Amino acid sequence: MPETLTTLISEELIAERVAELAAEIDRDYADKGELVLIGVLKGSFMFLADLARRLHTPHRVEFISVSSYGDRVSEDPGAVRLILDVRHDIGGRHVLVVEDIVDTGHTLSYLVRLLNARLPASLKTCTLLRKPDRSQVDVAIDYLGFDIPDVWVVGYGLDFAERYRTLPRICALKQAE
Ligand code: 5GP
């Protein structure tokens, strides 16, 4: 294997934090009725599944998928493109966007703008991980799992070239020199 993995967040620590986040969300939505959880594919699939199973608040699950243009469009490196939209109208609904990781913030900021334009009753954001040192866009995060350093992480939904997504823990990946 050309890469080395170092555990950053253990399975136990993830489970503990996910339970705490679910309890916080339950408290905040206690009197609000049904919640729409929108998972951002593919990275959030494991986090969303664990979080949703911990929630007592009635909810439905939707998915959305975006891709970054990255460096290919040099005039606007933060540009984000919608690949797959949610299946149902979110107008008048309480919505929680569930992300795996906020890096520069461009993706979450794009999603918040896109979804707010559809006039939900409320829109909040939840991310398992955030890299504060990489932030370029100010975007509100209502529920945060962990702040992590500026390293490439894999596992618990996150990949490196589509590998390592199903590792149960979060690891820092170092490529061979
Ligand atoms: P943004 O820079 O827009 O906040 O994040 C863009 C996307 O880059 C994230 O949704 C995630 O898919 C990916 N990303 C950022 N940092 C990492 C990382 O450390 N590991 C993995 N697997 N993906 C990351």
PDB file of C-alpha atoms and ligand atoms in Angstrom:
ATOM      1  CA  MET A   1       0.000   0.000   0.000  1.00  0.00           C
ATOM      2  CA  PRO A   2       1.617   3.284  -1.056  1.00  0.00           C
ATOM      3  CA  GLU A   3      -0.141   5.327   1.665  1.00  0.00           C
ATOM      4  CA  THR A   4       0.096   5.234   5.436  1.00  0.00           C
ATOM      5  CA  LEU A   5      -2.904   5.717   7.732  1.00  0.00           C
ATOM      6  CA  THR A   6      -2.828   7.079  11.264  1.00  0.00           C
ATOM      7  CA  THR A   7      -5.956   6.993  13.405  1.00  0.00           C
ATOM      8  CA  LEU A   8      -7.168  10.491  14.228  1.00  0.00           C
ATOM      9  CA  ILE A   9     -10.615   9.750  15.685  1.00  0.00           C
ATOM     10  CA  SER A  10     -11.509   6.286  16.967  1.00  0.00           C
ATOM     11  CA  GLU A  11     -14.780   4.464  16.367  1.00  0.00           C
ATOM     12  CA  GLU A  12     -15.705   4.922  20.052  1.00  0.00           C
ATOM     13  CA  LEU A  13     -15.050   8.664  20.003  1.00  0.00           C
ATOM     14  CA  ILE A  14     -17.113   9.080  16.820  1.00  0.00           C
ATOM     15  CA  ALA A  15     -20.043   7.158  18.357  1.00  0.00           C
ATOM     16  CA  GLU A  16     -19.883   9.262  21.522  1.00  0.00           C
ATOM     17  CA  ARG A  17     -19.877  12.552  19.603  1.00  0.00           C
ATOM     18  CA  VAL A  18     -22.630  11.452  17.200  1.00  0.00           C
ATOM     19  CA  ALA A  19     -24.835  10.616  20.206  1.00  0.00           C
ATOM     20  CA  GLU A  20     -24.134  14.068  21.698  1.00  0.00           C
ATOM     21  CA  LEU A  21     -24.983  15.806  18.417  1.00  0.00           C
ATOM     22  CA  ALA A  22     -28.227  13.825  18.090  1.00  0.00           C
ATOM     23  CA  ALA A  23     -29.195  14.817  21.644  1.00  0.00           C
ATOM     24  CA  GLU A  24     -28.494  18.493  20.841  1.00  0.00           C
ATOM     25  CA  ILE A  25     -30.580  18.292  17.650  1.00  0.00           C
ATOM     26  CA  ASP A  26     -33.425  16.547  19.507  1.00  0.00           C
ATOM     27  CA  ARG A  27     -33.437  19.336  22.095  1.00  0.00           C
ATOM     28  CA  ASP A  28     -33.503  22.077  19.437  1.00  0.00           C
ATOM     29  CA  TYR A  29     -36.246  20.495  17.307  1.00  0.00           C
ATOM     30  CA  ALA A  30     -38.414  19.164  20.148  1.00  0.00           C
ATOM     31  CA  ASP A  31     -41.418  21.352  19.306  1.00  0.00           C
ATOM     32  CA  LYS A  32     -40.860  21.782  15.566  1.00  0.00           C
ATOM     33  CA  GLY A  33     -42.337  18.629  14.057  1.00  0.00           C
ATOM     34  CA  GLU A  34     -40.745  16.738  11.196  1.00  0.00           C
ATOM     35  CA  LEU A  35     -37.185  17.430  10.125  1.00  0.00           C
ATOM     36  CA  VAL A  36     -35.710  16.844   6.670  1.00  0.00           C
ATOM     37  CA  LEU A  37     -32.124  15.564   6.855  1.00  0.00           C
ATOM     38  CA  ILE A  38     -30.213  16.223   3.650  1.00  0.00           C
ATOM     39  CA  GLY A  39     -27.047  14.142   3.411  1.00  0.00           C
ATOM     40  CA  VAL A  40     -24.322  15.365   1.078  1.00  0.00           C
ATOM     41  CA  LEU A  41     -23.108  12.385  -0.973  1.00  0.00           C
ATOM     42  CA  LYS A  42     -21.001  10.464  -0.884  1.00  0.00           C
ATOM     43  CA  GLY A  43     -18.969  11.396   2.170  1.00  0.00           C
ATOM     44  CA  SER A  44     -21.797  11.845   4.671  1.00  0.00           C
ATOM     45  CA  PHE A  45     -23.525   8.488   4.165  1.00  0.00           C
ATOM     46  CA  MET A  46     -22.121   6.827   7.277  1.00  0.00           C
ATOM     47  CA  PHE A  47     -22.436   9.862   9.528  1.00  0.00           C
ATOM     48  CA  LEU A  48     -26.005  10.445   8.355  1.00  0.00           C
ATOM     49  CA  ALA A  49     -26.946   6.801   8.971  1.00  0.00           C
ATOM     50  CA  ASP A  50     -25.561   6.835  12.512  1.00  0.00           C
ATOM     51  CA  LEU A  51     -26.933  10.280  13.353  1.00  0.00           C
ATOM     52  CA  ALA A  52     -30.410   9.461  12.005  1.00  0.00           C
ATOM     53  CA  ARG A  53     -30.571   6.246  14.068  1.00  0.00           C
ATOM     54  CA  ARG A  54     -29.811   8.245  17.197  1.00  0.00           C
ATOM     55  CA  LEU A  55     -32.491  10.896  16.579  1.00  0.00           C
ATOM     56  CA  HIS A  56     -35.852  10.812  18.314  1.00  0.00           C
ATOM     57  CA  THR A  57     -37.109  13.789  16.304  1.00  0.00           C
ATOM     58  CA  PRO A  58     -39.309  12.511  13.454  1.00  0.00           C
ATOM     59  CA  HIS A  59     -37.400  12.946  10.216  1.00  0.00           C
ATOM     60  CA  ARG A  60     -37.117  11.990   6.598  1.00  0.00           C
ATOM     61  CA  VAL A  61     -33.904  11.502   4.671  1.00  0.00           C
ATOM     62  CA  GLU A  62     -32.887  13.082   1.380  1.00  0.00           C
ATOM     63  CA  PHE A  63     -29.579  13.142  -0.465  1.00  0.00           C
ATOM     64  CA  ILE A  64     -27.870  15.741  -2.575  1.00  0.00           C
ATOM     65  CA  SER A  65     -24.615  15.539  -4.487  1.00  0.00           C
ATOM     66  CA  VAL A  66     -22.277  18.264  -5.646  1.00  0.00           C
ATOM     67  CA  SER A  67     -18.862  18.392  -7.177  1.00  0.00           C
ATOM     68  CA  SER A  68     -16.211  21.079  -7.054  1.00  0.00           C
ATOM     69  CA  TYR A  69     -14.759  22.314 -10.282  1.00  0.00           C
ATOM     70  CA  GLY A  70     -11.510  22.513  -8.357  1.00  0.00           C
ATOM     71  CA  ASP A  71      -8.528  23.986 -10.120  1.00  0.00           C
ATOM     72  CA  ARG A  72      -9.826  23.179 -13.607  1.00  0.00           C
ATOM     73  CA  VAL A  73     -11.727  26.470 -13.719  1.00  0.00           C
ATOM     74  CA  SER A  74      -8.925  28.703 -12.604  1.00  0.00           C
ATOM     75  CA  GLU A  75     -10.963  31.947 -12.538  1.00  0.00           C
ATOM     76  CA  ASP A  76     -13.256  30.508  -9.876  1.00  0.00           C
ATOM     77  CA  PRO A  77     -11.565  27.687  -7.961  1.00  0.00           C
ATOM     78  CA  GLY A  78     -14.407  27.581  -5.418  1.00  0.00           C
ATOM     79  CA  ALA A  79     -17.136  26.904  -7.995  1.00  0.00           C
ATOM     80  CA  VAL A  80     -19.489  24.078  -7.079  1.00  0.00           C
ATOM     81  CA  ARG A  81     -21.812  22.147  -9.406  1.00  0.00           C
ATOM     82  CA  LEU A  82     -25.028  20.327  -8.525  1.00  0.00           C
ATOM     83  CA  ILE A  83     -24.880  16.648  -9.579  1.00  0.00           C
ATOM     84  CA  LEU A  84     -27.969  15.191  -7.881  1.00  0.00           C
ATOM     85  CA  ASP A  85     -30.825  17.138  -6.324  1.00  0.00           C
ATOM     86  CA  VAL A  86     -33.190  16.202  -3.483  1.00  0.00           C
ATOM     87  CA  ARG A  87     -36.351  14.340  -4.569  1.00  0.00           C
ATOM     88  CA  HIS A  88     -38.951  16.403  -2.691  1.00  0.00           C
ATOM     89  CA  ASP A  89     -39.791  20.059  -2.257  1.00  0.00           C
ATOM     90  CA  ILE A  90     -38.335  21.497   0.958  1.00  0.00           C
ATOM     91  CA  GLY A  91     -40.474  24.673   0.921  1.00  0.00           C
ATOM     92  CA  GLY A  92     -41.905  25.287   4.418  1.00  0.00           C
ATOM     93  CA  ARG A  93     -39.949  22.353   5.934  1.00  0.00           C
ATOM     94  CA  HIS A  94     -37.337  22.323   8.687  1.00  0.00           C
ATOM     95  CA  VAL A  95     -34.106  21.288   6.975  1.00  0.00           C
ATOM     96  CA  LEU A  96     -30.773  20.102   8.352  1.00  0.00           C
ATOM     97  CA  VAL A  97     -27.882  19.722   5.898  1.00  0.00           C
ATOM     98  CA  VAL A  98     -25.570  16.900   7.007  1.00  0.00           C
ATOM     99  CA  GLU A  99     -21.989  17.164   5.693  1.00  0.00           C
ATOM    100  CA  ASP A 100     -18.947  15.006   6.271  1.00  0.00           C
ATOM    101  CA  ILE A 101     -16.316  17.742   6.241  1.00  0.00           C
ATOM    102  CA  VAL A 102     -16.042  21.490   5.798  1.00  0.00           C
ATOM    103  CA  ASP A 103     -12.700  22.377   4.280  1.00  0.00           C
ATOM    104  CA  THR A 104     -12.645  25.756   2.454  1.00  0.00           C
ATOM    105  CA  GLY A 105     -16.397  26.146   3.089  1.00  0.00           C
ATOM    106  CA  HIS A 106     -17.310  26.631  -0.594  1.00  0.00           C
ATOM    107  CA  THR A 107     -19.460  23.479  -0.819  1.00  0.00           C
ATOM    108  CA  LEU A 108     -21.527  24.165   2.286  1.00  0.00           C
ATOM    109  CA  SER A 109     -21.910  27.827   1.418  1.00  0.00           C
ATOM    110  CA  TYR A 110     -23.205  26.859  -2.071  1.00  0.00           C
ATOM    111  CA  LEU A 111     -25.661  24.363  -0.577  1.00  0.00           C
ATOM    112  CA  VAL A 112     -26.997  26.854   1.954  1.00  0.00           C
ATOM    113  CA  ARG A 113     -27.623  29.410  -0.811  1.00  0.00           C
ATOM    114  CA  LEU A 114     -29.218  26.816  -3.105  1.00  0.00           C
ATOM    115  CA  LEU A 115     -31.532  25.396  -0.438  1.00  0.00           C
ATOM    116  CA  ASN A 116     -32.446  28.728   1.198  1.00  0.00           C
ATOM    117  CA  ALA A 117     -33.733  29.924  -2.188  1.00  0.00           C
ATOM    118  CA  ARG A 118     -36.422  27.207  -1.890  1.00  0.00           C
ATOM    119  CA  LEU A 119     -37.827  28.890   1.230  1.00  0.00           C
ATOM    120  CA  PRO A 120     -37.606  26.188   3.914  1.00  0.00           C
ATOM    121  CA  ALA A 121     -39.177  26.991   7.315  1.00  0.00           C
ATOM    122  CA  SER A 122     -35.625  26.810   8.690  1.00  0.00           C
ATOM    123  CA  LEU A 123     -32.235  25.654   7.473  1.00  0.00           C
ATOM    124  CA  LYS A 124     -29.371  24.547   9.701  1.00  0.00           C
ATOM    125  CA  THR A 125     -26.060  22.835   9.054  1.00  0.00           C
ATOM    126  CA  CYS A 126     -24.318  19.915  10.691  1.00  0.00           C
ATOM    127  CA  THR A 127     -20.839  18.677   9.852  1.00  0.00           C
ATOM    128  CA  LEU A 128     -18.849  15.917  11.451  1.00  0.00           C
ATOM    129  CA  LEU A 129     -15.476  17.521  10.683  1.00  0.00           C
ATOM    130  CA  ARG A 130     -14.105  20.980  10.027  1.00  0.00           C
ATOM    131  CA  LYS A 131     -10.618  22.150   9.091  1.00  0.00           C
ATOM    132  CA  PRO A 132     -10.519  25.677  10.568  1.00  0.00           C
ATOM    133  CA  ASP A 133      -7.067  26.413   9.099  1.00  0.00           C
ATOM    134  CA  ARG A 134      -8.417  25.960   5.546  1.00  0.00           C
ATOM    135  CA  SER A 135     -11.474  28.198   5.821  1.00  0.00           C
ATOM    136  CA  GLN A 136     -11.989  30.626   2.906  1.00  0.00           C
ATOM    137  CA  VAL A 137     -15.717  31.259   3.179  1.00  0.00           C
ATOM    138  CA  ASP A 138     -17.613  32.206   6.289  1.00  0.00           C
ATOM    139  CA  VAL A 139     -20.446  29.713   6.600  1.00  0.00           C
ATOM    140  CA  ALA A 140     -22.469  29.065   9.747  1.00  0.00           C
ATOM    141  CA  ILE A 141     -22.117  25.585  11.223  1.00  0.00           C
ATOM    142  CA  ASP A 142     -24.852  24.856  13.747  1.00  0.00           C
ATOM    143  CA  TYR A 143     -23.701  21.392  14.808  1.00  0.00           C
ATOM    144  CA  LEU A 144     -20.013  20.443  14.679  1.00  0.00           C
ATOM    145  CA  GLY A 145     -18.447  17.088  15.507  1.00  0.00           C
ATOM    146  CA  PHE A 146     -14.713  17.808  15.553  1.00  0.00           C
ATOM    147  CA  ASP A 147     -12.207  20.411  14.449  1.00  0.00           C
ATOM    148  CA  ILE A 148      -9.221  18.713  12.807  1.00  0.00           C
ATOM    149  CA  PRO A 149      -5.835  19.901  11.515  1.00  0.00           C
ATOM    150  CA  ASP A 150      -5.081  20.466   7.838  1.00  0.00           C
ATOM    151  CA  VAL A 151      -4.463  16.838   6.857  1.00  0.00           C
ATOM    152  CA  TRP A 152      -6.227  14.587   4.322  1.00  0.00           C
ATOM    153  CA  VAL A 153      -8.605  12.333   6.215  1.00  0.00           C
ATOM    154  CA  VAL A 154     -10.256   9.079   5.152  1.00  0.00           C
ATOM    155  CA  GLY A 155     -12.700   6.610   6.651  1.00  0.00           C
ATOM    156  CA  TYR A 156     -16.233   6.858   8.046  1.00  0.00           C
ATOM    157  CA  GLY A 157     -17.495   7.871   4.593  1.00  0.00           C
ATOM    158  CA  LEU A 158     -14.468   9.850   3.457  1.00  0.00           C
ATOM    159  CA  ASP A 159     -12.291   8.567   0.638  1.00  0.00           C
ATOM    160  CA  PHE A 160      -8.998   8.836  -1.115  1.00  0.00           C
ATOM    161  CA  ALA A 161      -9.657   8.053  -4.815  1.00  0.00           C
ATOM    162  CA  GLU A 162     -12.795   6.121  -3.722  1.00  0.00           C
ATOM    163  CA  ARG A 163     -10.850   3.970  -1.267  1.00  0.00           C
ATOM    164  CA  TYR A 164     -11.085   3.739   2.531  1.00  0.00           C
ATOM    165  CA  ARG A 165     -14.711   5.010   2.720  1.00  0.00           C
ATOM    166  CA  THR A 166     -15.906   2.090   4.818  1.00  0.00           C
ATOM    167  CA  LEU A 167     -13.207   2.194   7.480  1.00  0.00           C
ATOM    168  CA  PRO A 168     -15.082   2.580  10.779  1.00  0.00           C
ATOM    169  CA  ARG A 169     -12.668   5.236  12.131  1.00  0.00           C
ATOM    170  CA  ILE A 170     -11.207   8.481  10.804  1.00  0.00           C
ATOM    171  CA  CYS A 171      -7.577   8.363   9.765  1.00  0.00           C
ATOM    172  CA  ALA A 172      -5.033  10.853   8.484  1.00  0.00           C
ATOM    173  CA  LEU A 173      -3.612   9.657   5.185  1.00  0.00           C
ATOM    174  CA  LYS A 174      -0.053  10.288   4.189  1.00  0.00           C
ATOM    175  CA  GLN A 175       1.052   9.576   0.636  1.00  0.00           C
ATOM    176  CA  ALA A 176       4.402   7.938   0.061  1.00  0.00           C
ATOM    177  CA  GLU A 177       7.157  10.387  -0.898  1.00  0.00           C
TER     178      GLU A 177
HETATM  179  P1  5GP B   1     -14.933  22.534   0.740  1.00  0.00           P
HETATM  180  O1  5GP B   1     -13.528  22.940   0.428  1.00  0.00           O
HETATM  181  O2  5GP B   1     -15.871  22.989  -0.309  1.00  0.00           O
HETATM  182  O3  5GP B   1     -15.342  22.941   2.141  1.00  0.00           O
HETATM  183  O4  5GP B   1     -14.955  20.951   0.741  1.00  0.00           O
HETATM  184  C1  5GP B   1     -15.092  20.283  -0.461  1.00  0.00           C
HETATM  185  C2  5GP B   1     -15.103  18.799  -0.311  1.00  0.00           C
HETATM  186  O5  5GP B   1     -13.750  18.380  -0.309  1.00  0.00           O
HETATM  187  C3  5GP B   1     -15.688  18.157   0.934  1.00  0.00           C
HETATM  188  O6  5GP B   1     -17.087  18.033   0.920  1.00  0.00           O
HETATM  189  C4  5GP B   1     -15.036  16.784   0.837  1.00  0.00           C
HETATM  190  O7  5GP B   1     -15.740  15.969  -0.063  1.00  0.00           O
HETATM  191  C5  5GP B   1     -13.673  17.123   0.261  1.00  0.00           C
HETATM  192  N1  5GP B   1     -12.640  17.120   1.294  1.00  0.00           N
HETATM  193  C6  5GP B   1     -12.058  18.167   1.900  1.00  0.00           C
HETATM  194  N2  5GP B   1     -11.113  17.762   2.772  1.00  0.00           N
HETATM  195  C7  5GP B   1     -11.126  16.408   2.718  1.00  0.00           C
HETATM  196  C8  5GP B   1     -10.372  15.385   3.390  1.00  0.00           C
HETATM  197  O8  5GP B   1      -9.496  15.624   4.245  1.00  0.00           O
HETATM  198  N3  5GP B   1     -10.664  14.096   3.058  1.00  0.00           N
HETATM  199  C9  5GP B   1     -11.615  13.755   2.122  1.00  0.00           C
HETATM  200  N4  5GP B   1     -11.803  12.470   1.871  1.00  0.00           N
HETATM  201  N5  5GP B   1     -12.341  14.704   1.478  1.00  0.00           N
HETATM  202  C10 5GP B   1     -12.096  16.000   1.782  1.00  0.00           C
END
